[in-house]
Structures are given as structure tokens and as C-alpha cells.
mmCIF file of C-alpha atoms in Angstrom:
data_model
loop_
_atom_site.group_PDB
_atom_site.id
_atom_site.type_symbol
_atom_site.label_atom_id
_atom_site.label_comp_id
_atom_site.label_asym_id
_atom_site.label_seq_id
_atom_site.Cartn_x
_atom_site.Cartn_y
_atom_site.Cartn_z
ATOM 1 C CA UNK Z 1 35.185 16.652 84.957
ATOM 2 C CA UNK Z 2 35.915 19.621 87.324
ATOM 3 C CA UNK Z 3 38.736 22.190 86.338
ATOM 4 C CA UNK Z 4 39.802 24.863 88.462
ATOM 5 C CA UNK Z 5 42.417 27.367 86.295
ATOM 6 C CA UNK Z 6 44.480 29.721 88.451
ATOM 7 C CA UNK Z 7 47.206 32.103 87.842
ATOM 8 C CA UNK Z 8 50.456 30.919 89.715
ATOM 9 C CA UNK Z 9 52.386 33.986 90.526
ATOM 10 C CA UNK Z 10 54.100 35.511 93.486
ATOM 11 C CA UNK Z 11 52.605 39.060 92.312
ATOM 12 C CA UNK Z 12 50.919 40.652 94.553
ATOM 13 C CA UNK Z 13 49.101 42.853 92.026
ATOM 14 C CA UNK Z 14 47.480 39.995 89.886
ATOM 15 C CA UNK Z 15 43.966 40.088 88.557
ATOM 16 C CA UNK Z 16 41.098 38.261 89.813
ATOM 17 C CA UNK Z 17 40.332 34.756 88.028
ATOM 18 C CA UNK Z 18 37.693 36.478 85.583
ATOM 19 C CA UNK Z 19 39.565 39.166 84.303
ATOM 20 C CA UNK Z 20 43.198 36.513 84.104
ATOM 21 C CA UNK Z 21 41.339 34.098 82.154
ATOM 22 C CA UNK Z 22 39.615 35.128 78.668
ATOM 23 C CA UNK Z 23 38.638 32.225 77.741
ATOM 24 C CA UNK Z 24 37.652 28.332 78.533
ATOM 25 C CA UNK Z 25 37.542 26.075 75.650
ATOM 26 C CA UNK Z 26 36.431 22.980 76.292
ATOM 27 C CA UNK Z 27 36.759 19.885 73.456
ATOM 28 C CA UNK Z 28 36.233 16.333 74.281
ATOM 29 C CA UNK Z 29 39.162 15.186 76.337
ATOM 30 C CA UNK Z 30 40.610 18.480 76.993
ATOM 31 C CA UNK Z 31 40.457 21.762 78.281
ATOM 32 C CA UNK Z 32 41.984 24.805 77.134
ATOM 33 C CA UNK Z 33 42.540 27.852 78.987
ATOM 34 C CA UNK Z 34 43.374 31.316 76.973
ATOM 35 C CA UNK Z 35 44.481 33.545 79.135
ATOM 36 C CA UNK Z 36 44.328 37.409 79.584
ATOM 37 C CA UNK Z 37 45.440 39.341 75.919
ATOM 38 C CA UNK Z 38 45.093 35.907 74.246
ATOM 39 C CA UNK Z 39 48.787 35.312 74.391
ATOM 40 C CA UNK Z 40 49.390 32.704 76.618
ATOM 41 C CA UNK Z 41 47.410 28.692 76.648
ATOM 42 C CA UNK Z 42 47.511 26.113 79.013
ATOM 43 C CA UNK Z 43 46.027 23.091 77.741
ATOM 44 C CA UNK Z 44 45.158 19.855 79.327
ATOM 45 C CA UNK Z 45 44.119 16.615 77.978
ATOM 46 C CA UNK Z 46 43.749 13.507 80.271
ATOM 47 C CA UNK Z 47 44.197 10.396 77.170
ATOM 48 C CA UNK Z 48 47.272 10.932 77.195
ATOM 49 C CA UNK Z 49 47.402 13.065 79.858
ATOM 50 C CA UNK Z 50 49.750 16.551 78.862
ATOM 51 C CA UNK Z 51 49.359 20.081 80.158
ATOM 52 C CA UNK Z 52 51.430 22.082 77.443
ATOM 53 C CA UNK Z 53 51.448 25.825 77.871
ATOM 54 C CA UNK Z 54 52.328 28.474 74.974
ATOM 55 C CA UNK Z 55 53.405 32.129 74.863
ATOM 56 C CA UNK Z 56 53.052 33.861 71.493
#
């Protein structure tokens, strides 16, 4: 499995890829990305495949 994470944003100003993402779980089936400040997840899991994201 290859997974590529990348901020999406029109901002000019936005961080590189190491300093946006915090950190890269990775568990079976699935990938989970934690994001800068730990407040933000984008998860993906392929059986079924989903890619919920959550702001806390």
C-alpha cells in the first residue's frame, strides 16, 4: 500500500508536508493521518473503504 497525505488548501502560506502532518498511524487496513496541533484526522480504511475526517 502507498499513501501520499497532502494538505488541500488554496493558501498560499501553508506548511510543507512534514511540518502539516504530525503524525502517520498505520493499523492493518487503514491509515490515519494526525495532522499539525493534533486537532484534525483523516482516516482511511479500504474494507470498507471510508475516509472520515475529524476536527476537535
Amino acid at each position: 500500500m502507498h499513501v501520499a497525505p497532502a494538505p488541500l488548501t488554496e493558501d498560499p502560506d501553508t506548511a510543507p508536508l512534514p511540518e502539516a502532518v504530525e503524525h502517520v498511524l498505520v493499523d492493518g487496513g487503514a491509515v490515519e493521518v494526525v495532522w499539525a496541533g493534533g486537532r484534525a484526522r483523516t482516516r482511511i480504511t479500504f474494507e470498507p473503504v471510508e475516509v472520515p475526517h475529524t476536527e476537535r
